[in-house]
Amino acid sequence: MVGDLTGALLLLLTAMVMAGAIPLVAAMCQFALIGVHGLRNHHDRVGDITPRTAILIPAWNEAQVIAATIDRLMAMNYPAEGLRVYVIDDASTDATPSVCGQKAYQYAGRVIHLRREVGGQGKAHTLNHGLRYVLADDWCEAVLIIDADVIFAADALRKMARHLADPEVGAVTAYIKEGSRPANYMNRFIGFEYITAQAAARRAQNVLGAMACLAGGAQLHSRESLEAIGGRIDTSSLAEDTLTTFMTQRAGRRAIFEGSATVWAEEPDSIGGLWKQRLRWARGNVQVSLRYRRVWFRRDRDRRLGGVSFGTFWFTIFLMPVFMISASLGLTVLYFADFPLSWQLFRLLWIINAVTYLFVTLFSLAIDPGTARRTWVEGVMFPGLVAVLIILYTCVPPVFTVGVRDVLLGAGVTVRPLFAHALILFAYVWLAGSMLVAWAAKRLEQDGRWRVLSPPLVYICGYGPLLCAITFAAYVTEVRGAEMAWEKTEKTGKVAA
Amino acid sequence: MTGGREPGPPGGWDGEAELARDRRVERALVWKEAGVIALLAVFVVVRVLLVG
């Protein structure tokens, strides 16, 4: 009886540890699909069309960035008579109204300034104000929803629009690149993240036929598709872009990612800014996950969103903190219950981690060499210095078991067994502990005296664990039922495309 | 979709050529992926031979 219980407990702990491998295997599968995108796509159904497009820009206090955005939109390679820009001014209190007024005068009939006298309800409400206006006019054949700070490459809209020639496609998104110049460490981490999360993951989603999210800063909808979802953006979630993406696909049309359409955006340059932005995104994802609970893994309910592959990719990201905590907890308990088993599982988990890390990092750098040249250090350090050292140990143990030991012995330092075991225990708890260190880095950044230590700490704990810590914070915030405040990401107009 | 097919501003836009170029970029990802997998395979073999 006791033996059965022990066996069951060991099995449970083993499963907990190996749960840590689920997101790794899922990431490898997702990246493996990217190559397929070159062979399996809908390119034979696209056409060089230029639908009359209304560009909606929700704007609240965007005086610093809105003029440059409008100028770049007006200079796009797109028929002038087929393009109108609607700035939906959400009761701005800065110079946004006067800047928009100047642009409306400069581009008479092509730039329209719509003013809301009472604002602050969030982006979805602001967009709906504009949608009511543009959909009331038969002129509009497509709607491009963008952010006030984004800079479109001259050919971006044209490359997006060609997908609407396929009647199955309802919406198209572009490749958002981090465009801040000068870029600090956080901008570069985000720059690399966007290769993996957009250029890579969204190509895989194209292959699957199910898109997780049309980027809020660049989403082109056909009029028919928008009208099919009610002609408005759902206001019940903080992730209005994800919700719109899901609704578009639930209404029977495809959402497509166009990797060669480039849009530059200014992203947060601090942990605090990132935390605020991503907490909103992650809370939105919690809401979307719950809202579509009857669709996940139910292909009979929705052949796109209900697919096993898509559901697995979605939930491995969404539940990443759970997997990390599970693996660390399992390893730590096994350390005391059955050390040899814990060591074997630790090695296995980190071998899978090492292979995934090498595959994902190398392939990401190859997908977008231009961004890779600026962000390769952050790409290498994405999981954090400690994780990279564990990966190095997993790949080439003699570096540590012989090389480092000899160096220490040469310096007259003897590695005592107690120290070695403390090191092992540290490595066991690191998957979960890295999130705690990421949270500490955020707290340090808020403290004026120790702020300087915050960036190095992110390199040590990793940007990936920082994102996991934010996701974990989103669970807590949702469970506590905190108010859904729309907190705008501050933009300063430092995008240089 | 009833959008026009007028050419863009001066400077020209050859939609077919652009699409062909983008398709080549997408197909190149197949080879990039194969290259990364081959590199990983070599690494694993070397690691097994050297470290065991």
Coordinates of C-alpha atoms in Angstrom, one line a residue:
Chain A
M1 CA 0.0 0.0 0.0
V2 CA 2.8 2.4 1.0
G3 CA 4.8 1.2 -2.1
D4 CA 1.8 2.0 -4.3
L5 CA 1.4 5.4 -2.8
T6 CA 5.1 6.2 -3.2
G7 CA 5.0 4.9 -6.8
A8 CA 1.9 7.1 -7.5
L9 CA 3.6 10.1 -5.9
L10 CA 6.8 9.6 -8.0
L11 CA 4.7 9.3 -11.1
L12 CA 2.8 12.5 -10.3
L13 CA 6.1 14.4 -9.6
T14 CA 7.6 13.1 -12.8
A15 CA 4.5 14.3 -14.7
M16 CA 4.8 17.7 -13.0
V17 CA 8.4 18.0 -14.1
M18 CA 7.8 16.9 -17.6
A19 CA 4.9 19.4 -17.9
G20 CA 7.7 21.9 -18.2
A21 CA 8.6 20.3 -21.5
I22 CA 5.1 20.9 -23.0
P23 CA 5.6 24.5 -24.1
L24 CA 9.0 23.6 -25.4
V25 CA 7.8 20.8 -27.6
A26 CA 4.8 23.1 -28.7
A27 CA 7.3 25.9 -29.6
M28 CA 9.3 23.5 -31.7
C29 CA 6.2 22.2 -33.5
Q30 CA 5.1 25.7 -34.2
F31 CA 8.5 26.7 -35.6
A32 CA 8.6 23.6 -37.7
L33 CA 5.4 24.8 -39.4
I34 CA 7.1 28.0 -40.6
G35 CA 8.9 26.3 -43.4
V36 CA 5.6 24.8 -44.6
H37 CA 4.3 28.4 -45.0
G38 CA 6.5 28.6 -48.2
L39 CA 4.6 25.7 -49.7
R40 CA 1.2 25.9 -48.2
N41 CA -0.4 29.3 -48.5
H42 CA -3.2 31.0 -50.4
H43 CA -0.9 33.1 -52.6
D44 CA -2.6 31.7 -55.7
R45 CA -5.8 33.4 -54.7
V46 CA -4.4 36.9 -54.0
G47 CA -4.6 39.8 -56.5
D48 CA -3.2 43.3 -56.8
I49 CA -6.4 45.1 -55.7
T50 CA -6.7 48.4 -54.0
P51 CA -10.0 48.6 -52.2
R52 CA -11.2 52.1 -51.1
T53 CA -9.8 52.1 -47.6
A54 CA -10.8 54.1 -44.5
I55 CA -7.9 54.3 -42.1
L56 CA -9.1 54.6 -38.5
I57 CA -6.6 56.1 -36.0
P58 CA -7.9 56.2 -32.4
A59 CA -6.0 59.1 -30.7
W60 CA -5.8 60.4 -27.2
N61 CA -3.1 63.0 -26.6
E62 CA -1.0 61.9 -29.6
A63 CA 0.2 65.4 -30.6
Q64 CA 3.8 64.2 -30.6
V65 CA 3.3 61.4 -33.1
I66 CA 0.1 61.9 -35.1
A67 CA 1.5 64.3 -37.7
A68 CA 4.3 62.0 -38.8
T69 CA 1.9 59.0 -38.9
I70 CA -0.5 60.9 -41.2
D71 CA 2.3 62.1 -43.5
R72 CA 3.6 58.6 -43.9
L73 CA 0.1 57.3 -44.6
M74 CA -0.4 59.9 -47.3
A75 CA 2.9 59.0 -48.9
M76 CA 2.1 55.3 -49.2
N77 CA 2.2 53.6 -52.5
Y78 CA -1.6 53.4 -52.8
P79 CA -4.0 55.2 -55.1
A80 CA -4.7 58.6 -53.5
E81 CA -8.5 58.5 -54.3
G82 CA -8.7 55.1 -52.6
L83 CA -7.4 56.3 -49.2
R84 CA -9.0 58.4 -46.4
V85 CA -7.6 58.8 -42.9
Y86 CA -10.0 59.3 -40.0
V87 CA -8.4 60.4 -36.8
I88 CA -10.8 59.7 -33.9
D89 CA -9.8 62.1 -31.3
D90 CA -10.8 60.7 -27.9
A91 CA -11.3 64.1 -26.2
S92 CA -7.6 64.8 -26.2
T93 CA -6.4 67.5 -23.9
D94 CA -3.1 68.3 -25.7
A95 CA -2.4 69.7 -29.1
T96 CA -3.9 66.7 -31.0
P97 CA -7.0 68.6 -32.2
S98 CA -5.0 71.5 -33.7
V99 CA -2.4 69.1 -35.3
C100 CA -5.2 67.1 -36.8
G101 CA -6.9 70.3 -38.0
Q102 CA -3.7 71.3 -39.8
K103 CA -3.4 67.9 -41.5
A104 CA -7.1 68.0 -42.5
Y105 CA -6.5 71.3 -44.1
Q106 CA -3.2 70.1 -45.8
Y107 CA -4.8 66.9 -47.1
A108 CA -8.3 68.3 -47.8
G109 CA -10.9 65.6 -48.2
R110 CA -8.4 62.8 -47.4
V111 CA -7.8 63.4 -43.7
I112 CA -10.9 63.8 -41.5
H113 CA -10.8 64.8 -37.8
L114 CA -13.6 63.2 -35.7
R115 CA -13.7 64.5 -32.2
R116 CA -15.3 62.8 -29.2
E117 CA -16.1 65.3 -26.5
V118 CA -16.3 62.7 -23.8
G119 CA -13.6 60.2 -24.0
G120 CA -11.5 57.8 -21.8
Q121 CA -13.7 54.7 -22.3
G122 CA -11.0 52.8 -24.1
K123 CA -9.8 52.1 -27.6
A124 CA -12.8 49.9 -28.6
H125 CA -15.3 52.7 -27.8
T126 CA -13.2 55.2 -29.7
L127 CA -12.9 52.9 -32.8
N128 CA -16.7 52.3 -32.7
H129 CA -17.2 56.0 -33.0
G130 CA -15.2 56.0 -36.2
L131 CA -16.7 52.8 -37.5
R132 CA -20.2 54.2 -37.2
Y133 CA -19.1 57.1 -39.3
V134 CA -17.2 55.3 -42.1
L135 CA -19.6 52.3 -42.5
A136 CA -22.5 54.8 -42.9
D137 CA -20.8 55.7 -46.2
D138 CA -20.8 53.4 -49.2
W139 CA -17.4 54.7 -50.3
C140 CA -15.6 52.5 -47.8
E141 CA -14.7 49.0 -49.0
A142 CA -12.1 48.2 -46.4
V143 CA -11.1 49.5 -43.0
L144 CA -7.5 49.7 -41.7
I145 CA -7.3 50.1 -38.0
I146 CA -4.0 51.4 -36.7
D147 CA -2.3 53.0 -33.7
A148 CA -1.4 56.7 -33.7
D149 CA 2.3 56.1 -33.5
V150 CA 2.9 53.4 -36.1
I151 CA 4.8 54.1 -39.3
F152 CA 3.7 52.1 -42.4
A153 CA 6.3 51.1 -44.9
A154 CA 5.3 52.6 -48.3
D155 CA 4.1 49.2 -49.7
A156 CA 2.6 47.8 -46.5
L157 CA -1.1 48.5 -47.1
R158 CA -0.8 47.4 -50.8
K159 CA 0.7 44.1 -49.7
M160 CA -2.0 43.6 -47.1
A161 CA -4.9 44.6 -49.4
R162 CA -4.0 42.0 -52.0
H163 CA -5.2 39.2 -49.6
L164 CA -8.7 40.6 -49.7
A165 CA -9.0 39.4 -53.3
D166 CA -9.6 36.0 -51.7
P167 CA -13.2 36.0 -50.7
E168 CA -12.4 33.6 -47.8
V169 CA -10.2 36.3 -46.2
G170 CA -11.9 38.8 -43.9
A171 CA -8.9 40.4 -42.2
V172 CA -5.2 40.9 -42.7
T173 CA -2.4 41.9 -40.3
A174 CA 1.1 43.1 -40.9
Y175 CA 4.5 42.4 -39.3
I176 CA 4.9 45.0 -36.5
K177 CA 8.6 45.8 -35.9
E178 CA 10.0 47.7 -32.9
G179 CA 11.1 50.9 -34.4
S180 CA 12.5 53.1 -31.6
R181 CA 15.7 54.9 -32.4
P182 CA 17.8 55.0 -30.3
A183 CA 16.7 51.6 -29.0
N184 CA 17.5 50.6 -25.4
Y185 CA 17.8 47.1 -24.1
M186 CA 14.1 46.7 -23.6
N187 CA 13.3 47.9 -27.2
R188 CA 15.8 45.3 -28.5
F189 CA 14.3 42.5 -26.4
I190 CA 10.9 43.4 -27.8
G191 CA 12.4 43.6 -31.3
F192 CA 13.6 40.0 -31.0
E193 CA 10.3 38.9 -29.3
Y194 CA 8.4 40.2 -32.3
I195 CA 10.3 38.0 -34.7
T196 CA 9.3 35.0 -32.7
A197 CA 5.7 36.1 -31.8
Q198 CA 4.8 37.6 -35.2
A199 CA 7.1 36.8 -38.1
A200 CA 7.4 33.2 -36.9
A201 CA 4.3 32.3 -34.9
R202 CA 1.8 34.1 -37.2
R203 CA 3.2 32.3 -40.3
A204 CA 2.6 29.0 -38.4
Q205 CA -0.9 30.2 -37.7
N206 CA -1.4 31.0 -41.4
V207 CA -0.6 27.3 -42.1
L208 CA -3.0 26.2 -39.4
G209 CA -5.7 28.5 -40.8
A210 CA -6.3 30.0 -37.4
M211 CA -5.0 33.3 -36.2
A212 CA -4.6 34.2 -32.6
C213 CA -4.5 37.9 -32.9
L214 CA -4.5 40.6 -35.6
A215 CA -2.0 43.2 -34.3
G216 CA -3.9 46.1 -32.9
G217 CA -1.6 48.5 -34.7
A218 CA -2.2 47.1 -38.2
Q219 CA -5.4 45.3 -39.0
L220 CA -7.1 45.5 -42.4
H221 CA -10.7 44.3 -42.5
S222 CA -13.0 44.0 -45.5
R223 CA -16.2 45.9 -45.1
E224 CA -18.2 42.6 -45.5
S225 CA -16.2 41.0 -42.7
L226 CA -16.7 43.9 -40.3
E227 CA -20.4 44.0 -41.0
A228 CA -20.6 40.3 -40.4
I229 CA -19.4 40.8 -36.9
G230 CA -21.9 43.6 -36.3
G231 CA -19.9 46.5 -37.7
R232 CA -18.4 47.3 -34.3
I233 CA -15.6 46.3 -32.0
D234 CA -16.6 44.3 -28.9
T235 CA -16.0 46.5 -25.8
S236 CA -16.2 43.9 -23.1
S237 CA -12.5 42.9 -23.2
L238 CA -9.2 44.5 -22.7
A239 CA -7.9 42.6 -25.8
E240 CA -10.2 44.1 -28.4
D241 CA -7.9 43.1 -31.2
T242 CA -7.8 39.4 -30.2
L243 CA -11.5 39.4 -29.7
T244 CA -12.1 41.0 -33.2
T245 CA -9.7 38.3 -34.6
F246 CA -11.7 35.5 -33.0
M247 CA -15.1 37.0 -34.0
T248 CA -13.9 37.4 -37.6
Q249 CA -12.9 33.7 -37.8
R250 CA -16.0 32.6 -36.0
A251 CA -18.1 34.4 -38.6
G252 CA -16.5 32.2 -41.2
R253 CA -13.7 34.3 -42.7
R254 CA -10.0 33.8 -42.4
A255 CA -7.5 36.2 -40.7
I256 CA -4.2 36.3 -42.5
F257 CA -0.7 37.5 -41.6
E258 CA 1.4 39.2 -44.3
G259 CA 5.0 38.9 -43.3
S260 CA 6.3 41.2 -46.0
A261 CA 4.1 44.2 -45.0
T262 CA 6.2 46.1 -42.4
V263 CA 4.9 48.5 -39.9
W264 CA 7.1 50.2 -37.4
A265 CA 5.9 50.9 -33.8
E266 CA 7.3 52.5 -30.7
E267 CA 7.2 49.9 -27.9
P268 CA 7.8 50.3 -24.1
D269 CA 11.4 51.1 -23.1
S270 CA 11.1 50.1 -19.5
I271 CA 9.9 47.1 -17.4
G272 CA 7.2 49.3 -16.0
G273 CA 5.9 50.3 -19.4
L274 CA 6.1 46.7 -20.7
W275 CA 4.4 45.4 -17.5
K276 CA 1.5 47.9 -18.0
Q277 CA 1.0 47.0 -21.7
R278 CA 1.4 43.3 -21.4
L279 CA -0.7 43.0 -18.2
R280 CA -3.6 44.5 -20.3
W281 CA -2.9 42.0 -23.1
A282 CA -2.6 39.0 -20.8
R283 CA -5.8 39.9 -18.9
G284 CA -7.5 40.2 -22.3
N285 CA -6.2 36.7 -23.2
V286 CA -7.6 35.4 -19.9
Q287 CA -11.0 36.9 -20.9
V288 CA -10.8 35.5 -24.4
S289 CA -9.8 32.0 -23.1
L290 CA -12.9 32.0 -20.9
R291 CA -15.2 33.5 -23.4
Y292 CA -14.4 30.8 -26.0
R293 CA -14.3 27.9 -23.5
R294 CA -16.8 25.9 -25.5
V295 CA -14.7 26.2 -28.7
W296 CA -11.2 25.1 -27.5
F297 CA -10.2 21.6 -28.8
R298 CA -13.7 21.2 -30.4
R299 CA -13.2 21.0 -34.1
D300 CA -16.8 20.2 -34.5
R301 CA -17.7 23.6 -33.1
D302 CA -15.1 25.5 -35.1
R303 CA -12.8 23.9 -37.6
R304 CA -10.2 26.7 -37.3
L305 CA -10.2 27.9 -33.7
G306 CA -11.3 24.5 -32.4
G307 CA -8.2 22.7 -33.8
V308 CA -6.0 20.7 -31.4
S309 CA -2.8 22.3 -32.7
F310 CA -4.1 25.9 -32.4
G311 CA -5.6 25.2 -28.9
T312 CA -2.3 23.7 -27.8
F313 CA -0.2 26.6 -29.1
W314 CA -2.6 29.1 -27.4
F315 CA -2.7 27.4 -24.0
T316 CA 1.0 26.6 -23.8
I317 CA 1.6 30.4 -24.0
F318 CA -1.3 31.2 -21.8
L319 CA -0.3 28.6 -19.1
M320 CA 3.4 29.0 -19.4
P321 CA 3.8 30.2 -15.8
V322 CA 1.9 27.1 -14.6
F323 CA 4.2 24.8 -16.5
M324 CA 7.3 26.5 -15.1
I325 CA 6.1 26.4 -11.5
S326 CA 5.0 22.8 -11.9
A327 CA 8.4 21.7 -13.2
S328 CA 10.3 23.5 -10.4
L329 CA 7.9 22.2 -7.7
G330 CA 8.2 18.7 -9.0
L331 CA 12.0 18.8 -9.2
T332 CA 12.3 20.3 -5.7
V333 CA 10.1 17.7 -4.1
L334 CA 11.9 14.9 -6.0
Y335 CA 15.2 16.3 -4.8
F336 CA 14.3 15.2 -1.3
A337 CA 12.2 12.1 -2.3
D338 CA 14.3 10.5 -5.0
F339 CA 17.4 12.5 -5.9
P340 CA 18.7 10.2 -8.8
L341 CA 15.3 10.4 -10.5
S342 CA 15.2 14.2 -10.0
W343 CA 18.6 14.5 -11.6
Q344 CA 17.6 12.4 -14.6
L345 CA 14.5 14.4 -15.2
F346 CA 16.3 17.6 -14.8
R347 CA 18.8 16.6 -17.4
L348 CA 16.1 15.4 -19.8
L349 CA 14.0 18.6 -19.3
W350 CA 17.0 20.8 -20.0
I351 CA 18.2 18.8 -23.0
I352 CA 14.7 19.4 -24.5
N353 CA 15.1 23.1 -23.4
A354 CA 18.5 23.3 -25.1
V355 CA 17.4 21.9 -28.4
T356 CA 14.3 24.2 -28.4
Y357 CA 16.4 27.2 -27.5
L358 CA 18.9 26.5 -30.3
F359 CA 16.2 25.8 -32.9
V360 CA 14.0 28.8 -32.0
T361 CA 16.8 31.3 -31.6
L362 CA 18.8 30.3 -34.7
F363 CA 15.7 30.1 -36.9
S364 CA 14.3 33.4 -35.5
L365 CA 17.6 35.2 -36.4
A366 CA 17.4 33.7 -39.9
I367 CA 13.8 34.7 -40.5
D368 CA 14.5 38.4 -40.1
P369 CA 18.2 39.0 -40.5
G370 CA 17.7 42.8 -40.4
T371 CA 16.2 42.8 -37.0
A372 CA 18.6 40.0 -35.9
R373 CA 21.6 42.3 -36.6
R374 CA 20.3 44.7 -34.0
T375 CA 18.9 42.3 -31.5
W376 CA 20.9 39.1 -31.6
V377 CA 22.4 39.7 -28.1
E378 CA 18.9 39.9 -26.7
G379 CA 17.9 36.9 -28.7
V380 CA 20.7 34.8 -27.2
M381 CA 19.9 36.2 -23.7
F382 CA 16.1 35.8 -24.1
P383 CA 15.8 33.0 -21.5
G384 CA 18.3 34.8 -19.3
L385 CA 22.0 34.2 -18.4
V386 CA 21.3 31.6 -15.7
A387 CA 19.2 29.5 -18.2
V388 CA 21.8 29.9 -20.9
L389 CA 24.5 28.6 -18.4
I390 CA 22.3 25.6 -17.6
I391 CA 21.7 25.0 -21.3
L392 CA 25.5 25.2 -21.8
Y393 CA 26.0 22.7 -19.0
T394 CA 23.4 20.4 -20.5
C395 CA 25.1 20.6 -23.9
V396 CA 28.7 20.5 -22.9
P397 CA 29.0 19.2 -19.2
P398 CA 32.8 19.0 -19.3
V399 CA 33.0 22.8 -19.4
F400 CA 31.7 22.8 -15.9
T401 CA 32.6 19.4 -14.5
V402 CA 36.2 19.7 -15.7
G403 CA 36.9 23.2 -16.9
V404 CA 35.3 25.3 -14.1
R405 CA 36.4 22.8 -11.4
D406 CA 40.0 23.0 -12.6
V407 CA 39.9 26.8 -12.6
L408 CA 38.5 26.8 -9.1
L409 CA 41.1 24.2 -7.9
G410 CA 43.8 26.3 -9.5
A411 CA 42.6 29.2 -7.5
G412 CA 42.7 27.1 -4.3
V413 CA 38.9 26.8 -4.1
T414 CA 37.5 23.4 -3.2
V415 CA 34.0 22.7 -4.3
R416 CA 32.3 21.1 -1.3
P417 CA 29.4 18.7 -1.8
L418 CA 27.1 21.0 0.2
F419 CA 27.8 23.8 -2.2
A420 CA 27.3 21.5 -5.2
H421 CA 23.9 20.4 -3.9
A422 CA 22.9 24.0 -3.1
L423 CA 23.7 24.8 -6.7
I424 CA 21.6 21.8 -8.0
L425 CA 18.7 22.9 -5.8
F426 CA 19.0 26.5 -7.1
A427 CA 18.9 25.1 -10.7
Y428 CA 15.8 23.1 -9.9
V429 CA 13.9 26.1 -8.6
W430 CA 15.2 28.4 -11.3
L431 CA 12.3 27.9 -13.8
A432 CA 9.9 29.4 -11.2
G433 CA 12.4 31.5 -9.4
S434 CA 13.3 33.4 -12.6
M435 CA 9.8 34.9 -12.6
L436 CA 10.3 36.1 -9.0
V437 CA 13.6 37.7 -10.0
A438 CA 11.9 39.4 -13.0
W439 CA 9.3 40.8 -10.6
A440 CA 12.2 42.0 -8.4
A441 CA 13.7 43.7 -11.5
K442 CA 10.4 45.6 -11.9
R443 CA 10.5 46.7 -8.3
L444 CA 14.1 47.8 -8.6
E445 CA 13.3 49.9 -11.6
Q446 CA 10.6 51.8 -9.6
D447 CA 13.2 52.5 -6.9
G448 CA 15.4 55.5 -7.9
R449 CA 18.5 54.3 -6.0
W450 CA 18.7 50.8 -7.5
R451 CA 17.2 51.5 -10.8
V452 CA 20.5 51.0 -12.6
L453 CA 20.5 47.3 -11.5
S454 CA 17.2 46.6 -13.2
P455 CA 18.5 46.0 -16.8
P456 CA 21.3 43.7 -15.8
L457 CA 18.8 41.7 -13.7
V458 CA 16.6 41.3 -16.8
Y459 CA 19.5 39.8 -18.7
I460 CA 20.2 37.5 -15.8
C461 CA 16.6 36.3 -15.2
G462 CA 15.6 36.6 -18.9
Y463 CA 13.0 38.4 -20.9
G464 CA 10.9 35.2 -21.4
P465 CA 10.5 34.8 -17.6
L466 CA 9.6 38.5 -17.4
L467 CA 6.7 37.9 -19.8
C468 CA 5.7 34.8 -17.7
A469 CA 5.7 36.9 -14.5
I470 CA 3.4 39.4 -16.2
T471 CA 1.1 36.6 -17.3
F472 CA 1.0 35.2 -13.8
A473 CA 0.2 38.7 -12.5
A474 CA -2.7 38.8 -15.1
Y475 CA -4.1 35.6 -13.5
V476 CA -4.0 37.2 -10.1
T477 CA -5.5 40.5 -11.3
E478 CA -8.3 38.7 -13.1
V479 CA -9.1 36.5 -10.1
R480 CA -9.2 39.6 -7.9
G481 CA -11.6 41.1 -10.4
A482 CA -9.6 44.3 -10.7
E483 CA -11.1 47.1 -12.7
M484 CA -10.5 46.9 -16.5
A485 CA -8.7 50.2 -16.8
W486 CA -7.5 51.1 -20.3
E487 CA -3.9 52.2 -19.6
K488 CA -2.4 53.8 -22.7
T489 CA 1.2 53.1 -23.5
E490 CA 3.1 56.3 -23.6
K491 CA 4.5 57.3 -27.0
T492 CA 7.2 59.9 -27.7
G493 CA 7.6 59.8 -31.4
K494 CA 11.0 58.2 -31.6
V495 CA 10.1 55.7 -34.3
A496 CA 12.6 55.9 -37.2
A497 CA 11.6 53.6 -40.1
Chain B
M1 CA -14.3 43.4 -53.3
T2 CA -14.7 45.9 -56.2
G3 CA -11.6 47.9 -55.6
G4 CA -9.8 49.6 -58.5
R5 CA -6.7 48.3 -60.2
E6 CA -5.2 51.7 -61.0
P7 CA -1.4 51.9 -60.8
G8 CA 0.0 53.7 -57.7
P9 CA 1.9 57.0 -57.6
P10 CA 4.9 57.6 -59.8
G11 CA 7.6 55.2 -59.0
G12 CA 5.6 52.3 -60.2
W13 CA 4.1 49.2 -58.6
D14 CA 4.3 45.9 -60.3
G15 CA 1.9 43.8 -58.2
E16 CA 2.8 40.5 -59.9
A17 CA 6.6 41.1 -59.5
E18 CA 6.1 42.0 -55.9
L19 CA 4.0 38.9 -55.2
A20 CA 6.6 36.7 -57.0
R21 CA 9.4 38.3 -54.8
D22 CA 7.4 37.7 -51.6
R23 CA 6.7 34.1 -52.6
R24 CA 10.4 33.6 -53.1
V25 CA 11.1 35.0 -49.6
E26 CA 8.5 32.6 -48.2
R27 CA 10.0 29.6 -50.0
A28 CA 13.5 30.6 -48.8
L29 CA 12.2 30.0 -45.3
V30 CA 12.0 26.3 -46.1
W31 CA 15.7 26.2 -46.8
K32 CA 16.5 28.3 -43.8
E33 CA 14.6 25.9 -41.6
A34 CA 16.3 22.9 -43.2
G35 CA 19.7 24.6 -42.6
V36 CA 19.0 25.2 -39.0
I37 CA 17.8 21.6 -38.5
A38 CA 20.9 20.3 -40.3
L39 CA 23.1 22.5 -38.0
L40 CA 21.4 21.2 -34.9
A41 CA 21.8 17.6 -36.2
V42 CA 25.5 18.2 -36.7
F43 CA 25.7 19.7 -33.2
V44 CA 23.9 16.7 -31.6
V45 CA 26.2 14.2 -33.4
V46 CA 29.4 16.1 -32.4
R47 CA 28.1 16.4 -28.8
V48 CA 27.4 12.7 -28.6
L49 CA 30.7 11.7 -30.1
L50 CA 32.7 14.1 -27.9
V51 CA 30.8 13.9 -24.6
G52 CA 28.8 10.8 -24.9

